[in-house]
Short mmCIF file of C-alpha atoms in Angstrom, two decimals:
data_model
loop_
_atom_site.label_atom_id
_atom_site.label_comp_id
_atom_site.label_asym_id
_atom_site.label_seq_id
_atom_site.Cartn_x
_atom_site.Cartn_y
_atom_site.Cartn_z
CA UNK T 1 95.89 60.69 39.01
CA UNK T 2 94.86 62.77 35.94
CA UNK T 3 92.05 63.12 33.89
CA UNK T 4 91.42 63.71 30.34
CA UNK T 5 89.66 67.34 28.85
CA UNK T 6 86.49 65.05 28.61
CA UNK T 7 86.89 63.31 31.39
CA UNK T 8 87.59 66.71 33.41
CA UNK T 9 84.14 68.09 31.98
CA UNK T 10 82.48 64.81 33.26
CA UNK T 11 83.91 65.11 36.60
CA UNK T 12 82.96 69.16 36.98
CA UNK T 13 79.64 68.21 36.21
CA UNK T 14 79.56 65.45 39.16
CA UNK T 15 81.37 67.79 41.71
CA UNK T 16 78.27 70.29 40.52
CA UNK T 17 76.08 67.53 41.20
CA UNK T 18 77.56 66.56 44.36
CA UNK T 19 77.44 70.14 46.14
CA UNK T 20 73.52 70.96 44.73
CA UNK T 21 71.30 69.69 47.39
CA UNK T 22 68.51 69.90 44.88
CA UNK T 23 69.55 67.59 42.67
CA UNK T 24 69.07 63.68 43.39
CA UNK T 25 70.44 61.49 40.26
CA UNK T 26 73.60 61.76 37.91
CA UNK T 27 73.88 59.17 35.18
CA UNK T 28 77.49 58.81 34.47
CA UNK T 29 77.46 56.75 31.05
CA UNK T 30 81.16 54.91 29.06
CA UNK T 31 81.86 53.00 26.72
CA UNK T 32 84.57 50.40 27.25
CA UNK T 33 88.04 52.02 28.12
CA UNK T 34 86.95 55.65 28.47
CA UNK T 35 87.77 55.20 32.25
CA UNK T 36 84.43 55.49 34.33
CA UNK T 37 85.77 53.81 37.03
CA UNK T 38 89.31 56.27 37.47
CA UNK T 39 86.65 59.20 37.21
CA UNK T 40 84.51 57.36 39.96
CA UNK T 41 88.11 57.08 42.40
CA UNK T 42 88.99 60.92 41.66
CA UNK T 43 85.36 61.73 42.45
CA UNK T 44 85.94 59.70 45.80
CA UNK T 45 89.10 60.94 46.60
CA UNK T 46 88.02 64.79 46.06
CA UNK T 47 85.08 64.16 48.68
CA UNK T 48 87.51 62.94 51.31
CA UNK T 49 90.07 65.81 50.44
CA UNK T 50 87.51 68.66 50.56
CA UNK T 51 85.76 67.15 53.47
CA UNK T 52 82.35 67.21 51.24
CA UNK T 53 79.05 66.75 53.81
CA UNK T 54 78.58 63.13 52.72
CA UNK T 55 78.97 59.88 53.06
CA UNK T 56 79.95 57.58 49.73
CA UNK T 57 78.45 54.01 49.33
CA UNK T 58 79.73 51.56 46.64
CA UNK T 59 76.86 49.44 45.36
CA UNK T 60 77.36 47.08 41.95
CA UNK T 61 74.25 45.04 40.96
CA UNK T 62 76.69 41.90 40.84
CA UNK T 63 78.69 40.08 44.07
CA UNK T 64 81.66 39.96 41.25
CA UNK T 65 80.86 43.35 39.72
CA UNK T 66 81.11 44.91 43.61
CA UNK T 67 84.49 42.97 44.78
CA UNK T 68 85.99 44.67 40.82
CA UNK T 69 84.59 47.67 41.79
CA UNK T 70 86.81 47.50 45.41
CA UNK T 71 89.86 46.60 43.70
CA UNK T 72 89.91 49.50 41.54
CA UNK T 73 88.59 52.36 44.16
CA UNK T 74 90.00 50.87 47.10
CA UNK T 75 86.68 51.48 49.32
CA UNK T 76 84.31 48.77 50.76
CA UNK T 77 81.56 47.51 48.49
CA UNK T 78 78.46 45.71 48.24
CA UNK T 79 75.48 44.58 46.38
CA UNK T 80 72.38 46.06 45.93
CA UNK T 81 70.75 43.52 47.19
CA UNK T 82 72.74 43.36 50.18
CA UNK T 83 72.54 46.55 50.74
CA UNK T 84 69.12 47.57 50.96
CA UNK T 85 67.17 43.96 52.01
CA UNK T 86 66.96 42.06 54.88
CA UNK T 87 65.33 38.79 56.19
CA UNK T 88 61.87 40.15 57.12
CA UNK T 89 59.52 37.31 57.49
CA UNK T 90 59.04 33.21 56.38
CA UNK T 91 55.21 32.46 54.36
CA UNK T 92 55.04 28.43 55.53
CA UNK T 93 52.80 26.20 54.77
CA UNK T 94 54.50 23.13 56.36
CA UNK T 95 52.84 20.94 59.38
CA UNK T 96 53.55 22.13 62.76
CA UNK T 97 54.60 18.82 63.92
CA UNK T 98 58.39 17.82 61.80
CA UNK T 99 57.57 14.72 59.84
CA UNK T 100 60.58 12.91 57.73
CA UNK T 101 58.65 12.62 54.68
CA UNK T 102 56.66 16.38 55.23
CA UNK T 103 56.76 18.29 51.93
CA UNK T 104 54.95 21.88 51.69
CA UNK T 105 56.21 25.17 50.88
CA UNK T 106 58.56 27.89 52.64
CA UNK T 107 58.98 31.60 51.38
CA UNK T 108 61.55 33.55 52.68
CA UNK T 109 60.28 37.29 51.79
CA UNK T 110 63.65 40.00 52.40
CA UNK T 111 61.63 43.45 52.91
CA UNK T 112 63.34 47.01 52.57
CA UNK T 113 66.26 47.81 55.35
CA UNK T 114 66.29 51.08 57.45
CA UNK T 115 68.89 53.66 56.19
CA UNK T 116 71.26 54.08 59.28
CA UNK T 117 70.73 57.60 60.28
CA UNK T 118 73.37 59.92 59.77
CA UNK T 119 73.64 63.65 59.99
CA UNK T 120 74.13 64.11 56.39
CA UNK T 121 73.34 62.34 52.59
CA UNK T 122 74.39 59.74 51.75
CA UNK T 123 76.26 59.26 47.98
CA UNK T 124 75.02 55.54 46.56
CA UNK T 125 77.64 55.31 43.54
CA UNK T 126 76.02 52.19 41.73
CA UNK T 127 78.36 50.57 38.94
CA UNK T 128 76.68 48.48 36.21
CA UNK T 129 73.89 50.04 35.97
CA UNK T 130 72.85 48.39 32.95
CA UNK T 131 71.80 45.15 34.81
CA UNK T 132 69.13 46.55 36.99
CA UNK T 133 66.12 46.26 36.38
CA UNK T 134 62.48 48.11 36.73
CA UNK T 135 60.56 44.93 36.06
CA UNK T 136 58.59 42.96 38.42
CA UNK T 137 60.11 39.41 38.97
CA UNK T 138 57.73 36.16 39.17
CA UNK T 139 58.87 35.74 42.70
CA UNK T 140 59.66 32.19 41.39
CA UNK T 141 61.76 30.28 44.16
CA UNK T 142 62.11 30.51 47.82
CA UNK T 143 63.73 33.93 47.92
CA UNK T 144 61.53 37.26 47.35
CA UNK T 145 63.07 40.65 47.49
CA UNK T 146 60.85 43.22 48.03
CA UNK T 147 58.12 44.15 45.99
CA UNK T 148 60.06 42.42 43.47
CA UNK T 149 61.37 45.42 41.16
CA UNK T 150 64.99 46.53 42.31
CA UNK T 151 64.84 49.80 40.75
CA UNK T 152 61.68 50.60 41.90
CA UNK T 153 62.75 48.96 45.90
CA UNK T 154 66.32 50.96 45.53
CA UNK T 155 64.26 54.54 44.74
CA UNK T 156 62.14 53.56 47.69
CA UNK T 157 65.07 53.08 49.92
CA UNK T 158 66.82 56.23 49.54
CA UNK T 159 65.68 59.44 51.63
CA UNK T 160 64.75 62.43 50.63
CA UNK T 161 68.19 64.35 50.93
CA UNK T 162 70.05 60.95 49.64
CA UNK T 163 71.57 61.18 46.07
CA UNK T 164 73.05 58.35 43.47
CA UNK T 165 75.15 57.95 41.03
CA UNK T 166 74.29 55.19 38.52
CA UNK T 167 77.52 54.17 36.50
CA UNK T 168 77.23 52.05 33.66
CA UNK T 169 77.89 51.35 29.76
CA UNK T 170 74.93 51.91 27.92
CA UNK T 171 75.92 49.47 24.98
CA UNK T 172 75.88 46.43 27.13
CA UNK T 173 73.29 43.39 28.02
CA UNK T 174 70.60 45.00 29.13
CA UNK T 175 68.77 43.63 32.47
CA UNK T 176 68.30 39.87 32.06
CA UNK T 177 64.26 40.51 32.32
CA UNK T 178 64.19 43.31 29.72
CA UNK T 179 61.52 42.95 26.77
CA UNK T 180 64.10 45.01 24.55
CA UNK T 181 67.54 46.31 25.10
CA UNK T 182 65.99 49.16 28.17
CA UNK T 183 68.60 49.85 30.64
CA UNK T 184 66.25 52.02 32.59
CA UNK T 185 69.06 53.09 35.44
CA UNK T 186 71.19 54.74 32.51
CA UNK T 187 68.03 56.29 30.85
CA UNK T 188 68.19 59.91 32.70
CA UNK T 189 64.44 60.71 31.15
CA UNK T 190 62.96 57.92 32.08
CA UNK T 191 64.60 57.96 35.72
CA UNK T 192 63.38 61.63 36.02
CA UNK T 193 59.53 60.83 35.07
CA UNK T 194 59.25 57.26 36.94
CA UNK T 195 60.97 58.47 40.58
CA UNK T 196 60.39 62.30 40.39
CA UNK T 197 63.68 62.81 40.62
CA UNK T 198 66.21 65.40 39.46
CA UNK T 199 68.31 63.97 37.17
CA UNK T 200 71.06 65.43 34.73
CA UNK T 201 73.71 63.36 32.99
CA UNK T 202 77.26 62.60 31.37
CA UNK T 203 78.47 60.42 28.66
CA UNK T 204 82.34 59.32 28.13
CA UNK T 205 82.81 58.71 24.85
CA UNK T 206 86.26 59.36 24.62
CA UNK T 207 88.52 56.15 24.55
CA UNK T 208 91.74 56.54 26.78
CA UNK T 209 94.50 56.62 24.31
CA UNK T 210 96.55 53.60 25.87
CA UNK T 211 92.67 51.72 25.11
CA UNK T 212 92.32 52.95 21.60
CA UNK T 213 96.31 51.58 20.68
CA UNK T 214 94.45 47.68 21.52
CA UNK T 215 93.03 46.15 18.95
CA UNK T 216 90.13 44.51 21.16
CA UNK T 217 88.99 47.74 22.00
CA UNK T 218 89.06 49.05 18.80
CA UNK T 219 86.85 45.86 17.22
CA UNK T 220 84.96 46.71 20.76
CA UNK T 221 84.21 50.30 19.55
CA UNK T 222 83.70 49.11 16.38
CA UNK T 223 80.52 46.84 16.96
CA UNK T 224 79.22 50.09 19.26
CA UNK T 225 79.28 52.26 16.25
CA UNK T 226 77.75 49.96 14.21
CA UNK T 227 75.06 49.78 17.32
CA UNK T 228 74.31 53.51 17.70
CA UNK T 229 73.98 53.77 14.00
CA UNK T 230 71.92 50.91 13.75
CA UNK T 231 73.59 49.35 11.23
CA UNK T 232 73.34 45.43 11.78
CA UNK T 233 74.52 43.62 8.75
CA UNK T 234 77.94 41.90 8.13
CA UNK T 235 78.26 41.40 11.32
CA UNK T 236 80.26 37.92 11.27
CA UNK T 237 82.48 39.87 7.94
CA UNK T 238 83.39 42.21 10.97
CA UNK T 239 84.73 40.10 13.41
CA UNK T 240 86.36 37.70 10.82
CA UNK T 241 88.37 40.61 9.41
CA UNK T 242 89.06 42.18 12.59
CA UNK T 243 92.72 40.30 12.60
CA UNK T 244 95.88 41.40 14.88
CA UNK T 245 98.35 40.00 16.89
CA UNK T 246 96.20 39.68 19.51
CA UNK T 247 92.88 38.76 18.13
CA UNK T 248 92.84 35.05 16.63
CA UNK T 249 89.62 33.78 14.70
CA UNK T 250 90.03 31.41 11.69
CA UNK T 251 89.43 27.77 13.83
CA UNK T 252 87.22 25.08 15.03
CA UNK T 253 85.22 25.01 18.54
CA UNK T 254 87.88 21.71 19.26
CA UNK T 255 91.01 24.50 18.59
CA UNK T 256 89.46 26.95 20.47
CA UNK T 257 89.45 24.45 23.73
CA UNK T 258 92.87 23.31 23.01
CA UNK T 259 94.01 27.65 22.87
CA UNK T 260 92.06 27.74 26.01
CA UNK T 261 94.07 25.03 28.07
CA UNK T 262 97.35 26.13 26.33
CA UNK T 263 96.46 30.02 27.79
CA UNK T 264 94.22 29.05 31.00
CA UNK T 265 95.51 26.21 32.29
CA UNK T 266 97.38 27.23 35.56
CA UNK T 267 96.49 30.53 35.14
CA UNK T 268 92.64 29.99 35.20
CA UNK T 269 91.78 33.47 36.37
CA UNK T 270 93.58 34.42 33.32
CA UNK T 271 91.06 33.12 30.77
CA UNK T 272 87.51 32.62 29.83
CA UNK T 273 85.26 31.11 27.19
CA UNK T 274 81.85 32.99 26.18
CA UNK T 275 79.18 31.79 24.94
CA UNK T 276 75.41 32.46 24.24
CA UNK T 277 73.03 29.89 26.23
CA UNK T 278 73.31 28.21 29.47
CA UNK T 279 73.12 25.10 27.49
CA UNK T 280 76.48 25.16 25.45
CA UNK T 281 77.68 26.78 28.36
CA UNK T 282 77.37 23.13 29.96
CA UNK T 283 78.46 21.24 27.26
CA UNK T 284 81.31 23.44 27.05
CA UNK T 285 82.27 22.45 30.39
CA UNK T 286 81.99 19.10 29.37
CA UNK T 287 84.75 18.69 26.86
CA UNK T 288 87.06 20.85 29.00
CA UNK T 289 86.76 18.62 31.43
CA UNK T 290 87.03 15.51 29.48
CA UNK T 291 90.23 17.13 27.81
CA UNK T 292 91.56 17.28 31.08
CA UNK T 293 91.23 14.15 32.01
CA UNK T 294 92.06 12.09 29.17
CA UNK T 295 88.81 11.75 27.20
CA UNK T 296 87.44 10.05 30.18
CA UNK T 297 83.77 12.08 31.75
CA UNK T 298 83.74 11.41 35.69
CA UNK T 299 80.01 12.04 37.68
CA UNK T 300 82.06 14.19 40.16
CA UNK T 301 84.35 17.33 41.04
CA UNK T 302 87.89 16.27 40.92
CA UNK T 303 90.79 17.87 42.29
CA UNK T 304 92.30 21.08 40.60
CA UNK T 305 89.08 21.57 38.77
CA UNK T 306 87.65 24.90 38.03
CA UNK T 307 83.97 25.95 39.54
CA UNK T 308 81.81 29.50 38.85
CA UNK T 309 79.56 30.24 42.17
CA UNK T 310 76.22 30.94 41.30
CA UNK T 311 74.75 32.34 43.72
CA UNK T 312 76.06 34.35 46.75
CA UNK T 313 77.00 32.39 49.45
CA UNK T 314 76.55 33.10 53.60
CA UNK T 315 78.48 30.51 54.89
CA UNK T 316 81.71 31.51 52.90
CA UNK T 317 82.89 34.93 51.00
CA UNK T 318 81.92 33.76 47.92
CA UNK T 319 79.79 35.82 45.57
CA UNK T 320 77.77 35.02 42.33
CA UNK T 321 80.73 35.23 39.56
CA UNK T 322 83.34 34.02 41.44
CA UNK T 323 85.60 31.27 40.48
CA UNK T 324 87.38 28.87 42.58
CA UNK T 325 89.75 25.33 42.18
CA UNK T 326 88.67 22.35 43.99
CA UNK T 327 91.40 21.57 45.84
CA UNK T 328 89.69 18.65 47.74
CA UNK T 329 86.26 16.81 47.56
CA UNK T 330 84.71 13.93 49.73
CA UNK T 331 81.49 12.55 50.39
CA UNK T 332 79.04 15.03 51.98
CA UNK T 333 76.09 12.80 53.02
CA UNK T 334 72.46 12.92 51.13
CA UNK T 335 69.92 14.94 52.49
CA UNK T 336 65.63 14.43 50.96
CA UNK T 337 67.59 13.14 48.44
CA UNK T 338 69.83 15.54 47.46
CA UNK T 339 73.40 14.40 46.86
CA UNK T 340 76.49 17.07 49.19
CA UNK T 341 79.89 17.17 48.59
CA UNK T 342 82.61 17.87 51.47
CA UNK T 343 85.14 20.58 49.83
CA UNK T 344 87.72 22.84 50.03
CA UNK T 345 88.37 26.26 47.82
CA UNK T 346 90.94 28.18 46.59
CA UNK T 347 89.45 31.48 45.66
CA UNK T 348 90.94 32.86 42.21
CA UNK T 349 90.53 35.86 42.85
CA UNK T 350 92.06 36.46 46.43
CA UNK T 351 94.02 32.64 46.66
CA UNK T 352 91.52 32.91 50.11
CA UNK T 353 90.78 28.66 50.81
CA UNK T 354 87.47 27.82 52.35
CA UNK T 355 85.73 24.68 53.35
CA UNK T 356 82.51 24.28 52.44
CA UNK T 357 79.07 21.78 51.69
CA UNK T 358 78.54 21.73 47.71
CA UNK T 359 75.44 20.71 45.79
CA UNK T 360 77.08 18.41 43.82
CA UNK T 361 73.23 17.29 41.65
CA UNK T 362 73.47 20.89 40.90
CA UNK T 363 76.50 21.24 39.60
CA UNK T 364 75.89 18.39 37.06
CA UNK T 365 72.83 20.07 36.13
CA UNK T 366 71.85 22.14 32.35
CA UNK T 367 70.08 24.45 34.52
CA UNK T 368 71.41 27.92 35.30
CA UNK T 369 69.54 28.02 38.50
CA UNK T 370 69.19 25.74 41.38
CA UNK T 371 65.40 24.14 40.44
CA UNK T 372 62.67 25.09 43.00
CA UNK T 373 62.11 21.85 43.79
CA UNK T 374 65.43 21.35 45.62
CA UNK T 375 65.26 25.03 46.99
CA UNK T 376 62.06 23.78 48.96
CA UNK T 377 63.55 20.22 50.31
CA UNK T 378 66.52 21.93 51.56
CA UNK T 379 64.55 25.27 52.97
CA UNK T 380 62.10 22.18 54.42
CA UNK T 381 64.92 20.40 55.89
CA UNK T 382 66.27 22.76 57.78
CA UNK T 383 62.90 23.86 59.28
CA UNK T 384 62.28 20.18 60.28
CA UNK T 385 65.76 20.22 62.31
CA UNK T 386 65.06 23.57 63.73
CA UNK T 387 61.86 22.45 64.81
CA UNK T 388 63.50 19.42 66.74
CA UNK T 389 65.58 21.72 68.66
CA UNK T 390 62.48 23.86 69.62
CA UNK T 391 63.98 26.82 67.75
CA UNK T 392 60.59 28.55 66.74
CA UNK T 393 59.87 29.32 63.35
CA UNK T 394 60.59 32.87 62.07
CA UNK T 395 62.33 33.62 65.22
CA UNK T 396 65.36 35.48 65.54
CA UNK T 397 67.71 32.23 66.51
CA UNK T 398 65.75 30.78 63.71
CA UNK T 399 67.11 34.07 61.38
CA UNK T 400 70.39 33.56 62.24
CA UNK T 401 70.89 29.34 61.80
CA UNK T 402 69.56 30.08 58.62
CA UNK T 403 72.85 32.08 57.67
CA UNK T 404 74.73 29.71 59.05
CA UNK T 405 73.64 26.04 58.27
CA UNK T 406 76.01 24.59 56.30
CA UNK T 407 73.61 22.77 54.69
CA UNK T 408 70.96 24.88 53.67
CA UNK T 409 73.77 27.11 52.67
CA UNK T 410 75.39 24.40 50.60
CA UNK T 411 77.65 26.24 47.77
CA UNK T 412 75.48 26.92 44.24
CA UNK T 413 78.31 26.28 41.14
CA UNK T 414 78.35 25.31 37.95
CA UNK T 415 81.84 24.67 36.64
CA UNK T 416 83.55 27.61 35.56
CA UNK T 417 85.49 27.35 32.37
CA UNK T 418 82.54 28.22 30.04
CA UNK T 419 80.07 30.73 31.03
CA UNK T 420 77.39 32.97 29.44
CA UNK T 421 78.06 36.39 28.34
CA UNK T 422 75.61 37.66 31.18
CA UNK T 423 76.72 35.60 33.50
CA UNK T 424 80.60 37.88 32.58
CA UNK T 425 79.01 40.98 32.60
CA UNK T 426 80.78 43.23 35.28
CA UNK T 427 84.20 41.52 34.94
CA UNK T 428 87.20 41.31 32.60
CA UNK T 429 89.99 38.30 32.18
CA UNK T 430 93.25 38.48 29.73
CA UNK T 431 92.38 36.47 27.69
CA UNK T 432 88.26 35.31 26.26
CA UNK T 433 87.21 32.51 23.73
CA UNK T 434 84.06 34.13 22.44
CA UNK T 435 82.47 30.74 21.25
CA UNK T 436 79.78 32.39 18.58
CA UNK T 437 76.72 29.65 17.46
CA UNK T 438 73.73 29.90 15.08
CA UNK T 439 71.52 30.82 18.35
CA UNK T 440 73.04 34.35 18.06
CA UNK T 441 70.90 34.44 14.68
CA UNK T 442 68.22 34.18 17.02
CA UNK T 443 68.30 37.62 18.72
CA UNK T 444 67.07 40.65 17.52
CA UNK T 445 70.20 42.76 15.63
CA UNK T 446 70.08 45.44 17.99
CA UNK T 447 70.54 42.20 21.47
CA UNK T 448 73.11 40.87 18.86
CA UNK T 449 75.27 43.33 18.63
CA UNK T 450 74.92 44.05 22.36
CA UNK T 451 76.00 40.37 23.15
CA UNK T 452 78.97 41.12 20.95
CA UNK T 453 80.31 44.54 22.24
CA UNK T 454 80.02 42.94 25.68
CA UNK T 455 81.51 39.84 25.01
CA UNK T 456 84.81 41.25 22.95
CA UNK T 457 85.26 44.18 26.25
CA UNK T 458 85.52 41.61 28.45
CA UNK T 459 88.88 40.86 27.27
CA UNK T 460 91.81 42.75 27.92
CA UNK T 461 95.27 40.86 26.22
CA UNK T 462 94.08 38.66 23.81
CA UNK T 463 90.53 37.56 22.02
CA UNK T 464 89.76 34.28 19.98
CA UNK T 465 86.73 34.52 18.13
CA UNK T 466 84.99 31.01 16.87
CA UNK T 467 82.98 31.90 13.70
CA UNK T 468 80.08 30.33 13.08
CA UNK T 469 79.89 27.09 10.62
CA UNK T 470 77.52 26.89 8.14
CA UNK T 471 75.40 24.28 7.57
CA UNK T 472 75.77 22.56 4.07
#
């Protein structure tokens, strides 16, 4: 493996960083194709050949972001999330005595983990950095993670002689909660005067030369140019002129699905649409599937169809991101109403199967999320059959069945050929179908172009871009 001159000077920095016990954070920033992640595997593989004091963790704020991350370095990886909480304690306020038709309200609250000990620090290397966030969730659901900031819970986790690296690409989404376009984990000022800590920084801004030679990259560096010098207008003249062999954009949303199928089809983890909202994510996924099966719309998964997990999954290796075909579907029973499917996954990603409960209502549902309302029957039903055992609640058999139920831990998906730009953020297919709509008009310039640069690096062969259609 070599490096570049700049990447070199980024990596003698890091080794600097590495050896200095006084220092704490590095901020390693790149713009798409300057190689952050190569420079993250040398950096790995010259701590295991010069036996450097300390131990390496791989953290990505994303279940899909982390498993990308272990392809390309080869070590074990994990969420943040995952990393640092664990089931601490269930808030109830149910009736001691199981009733059929109780209803009430269960919290499950995941409190700050215990750093194994070990003799020496411990090197967090944190990729996407842009996603996290120093803001203080709601708490809205079942699920609460600390004191609901993950920034502010992952600073609190680390010891004293502990040091990070946060990796990321400063142009990108910023965190989903962000009032503006903050990224705080990239901003080495702010990270120095909210956590005390010592922080220095490096920015790759150099594109790898087989990068700069693709025309997506270049449009890519393009709109980040246009970003840094805050120069927002003619946008749309940009990507309409931005024509190669391997960028397509003069066509119709009903062309664009028909390019899709002709790309995707059989080669699903191939190929991707993009779009803005949740909501023409879903109708998105509605004509694919109707073009699939003849113009006719059926009220359930069929076989061979495409699904995006939502949400991480206990029962099976599944992480939020992750696509998978249906390979087969039968009636899962109802449960306080709520409608399960019996299935069986093949993984894209790995060609791994699984069998699995699925939420079917929720996968026929706008929403992004799985509503509160069903998080509580299900969290509620569970605690009622636990209760008929005479498991106790909170207790550590009580912990564990909740890991393992299949059908509290029924699969969250949405299907999976149309998804939102955030929701692709941490992972790159061969070919994207940016599907651009008025609501873009909507953001501020500066979250515009943002949505664009990270929408057009997400592809890596070819990029179809459907302009917008004005109104008459």
């Amino acid at each position: 493996m070599h490096l570049t001159p700049h990447q070199t000077q980024a990596f003698e920095k890091l080794r600097q960083f590495v050896q200095d016990k006084d220092r704490q954070v590095f901020v390693l920033k790149g713009y798409a194709g300057t190689g952050k992640t190569t420079l993250a595997k040398f950096l790995l593989d010259w701590i295991e050949e010069a036996s450097i004091p300390c131990a390496p963790v791989l953290l990505a704020s994303t279940g899909r972001a982390a498993r990308i991350l272990g392809e390309k370095t080869g070590w074990e990886t994990n969420t943040i999330h995952g990393h640092i909480y664990a089931l601490e304690k269930i808030d109830t306020k149910l009736p001691d005595k199981p009733k059929a038709d109780a209803s009430g309200q269960l919290v499950m609250n995941f409190g700050l983990k215990e750093p194994f000990p070990i003799d020496r620090p411990y090197l967090f290397l944190v990729d996407e950095a842009s996603m996290l966030s120093h803001v203080t969730s709601s708490g809205a659901g079942i699920a609460r993670f600390g004191s609901g900031s993950v920034l502010n819970d992952f600073f609190s986790y680390l010891r004293p002689e502990d040091k990070v690296v946060f990796i990321g690409d400063p142009a990108q989404l910023p965190p989903v909660l962000a009032q503006d376009s903050f990224s705080p984990a990239l901003d080495e000022h702010f990270l120095a005067t909210q956590y005390g800590r010592s922080t220095s920084a490096a920015t790759l801004t150099e594109v790898l030369r087989q990068a700069e030679e693709n025309p997506i990259l270049a449009l890519a560096s393009a709109l980040r140019r246009r970003l840094e010098a805050k120069e927002f207008e003619g946008w749309e003249e940009l990507l309409k002129n931005s024509r190669a062999s391997n960028i397509f954009t003069p066509y119709t949303q009903d062309i664009m699905l028909d390019r899709y199928l002709a790309k995707a089809k059989d080669q699903w983890d191939e190929g991707i649409i993009l779009t803005h909202s949740n909501k023409q994510a879903f109708y998105l996924n509605i004509s694919i599937r109707k073009k699939l099966s003849g113009g006719k719309y059926f009220p359930h998964p069929l076989k061979g169809e495409i699904l995006l997990v939502s949400q991480n999954s206990y029962y099976v290796p599944l992480a939020n991101g992750d696509r998978v075909m249906l390979l087969h579907s039968e009636k899962g029973g109802i449960r306080k109403g709520i409608k399960f499917s019996k299935v069986r996954l093949r993984a894209l990603h790995n060609g791994e199967e699984y069998e699995t409960l699925l939420l079917q209502d929720f996968l026929f549902q706008p929403e992004a999320n799985l509503p509160p309302d069903i998080q509580q029957r299900l969290i509620i039903d569970f605690d009622q059959r636990m209760r008929e055992k005479g498991v106790k609640r909170g207790s550590e058999p009580y912990l564990n069945a909740m890991k393992s139920d299949p059908w509290l831990n029924a699969l969250r998906a949405k299907f999976g050929y149309a998804v939102t730009c955030h929701k692709a953020q941490g992972g790159e297919w061969s070919h994207c179908f940016l599907n651009l709509s008025e609501t873009l008009n909507m953001l501020a310039p500066e979250a515009r172009f943002r949505w664009l640069y990270t929408a057009v690096s997400r592809a890596r062969e070819s990029l179809d871009i459907k302009p917008i259609f004005k109104k008459r």
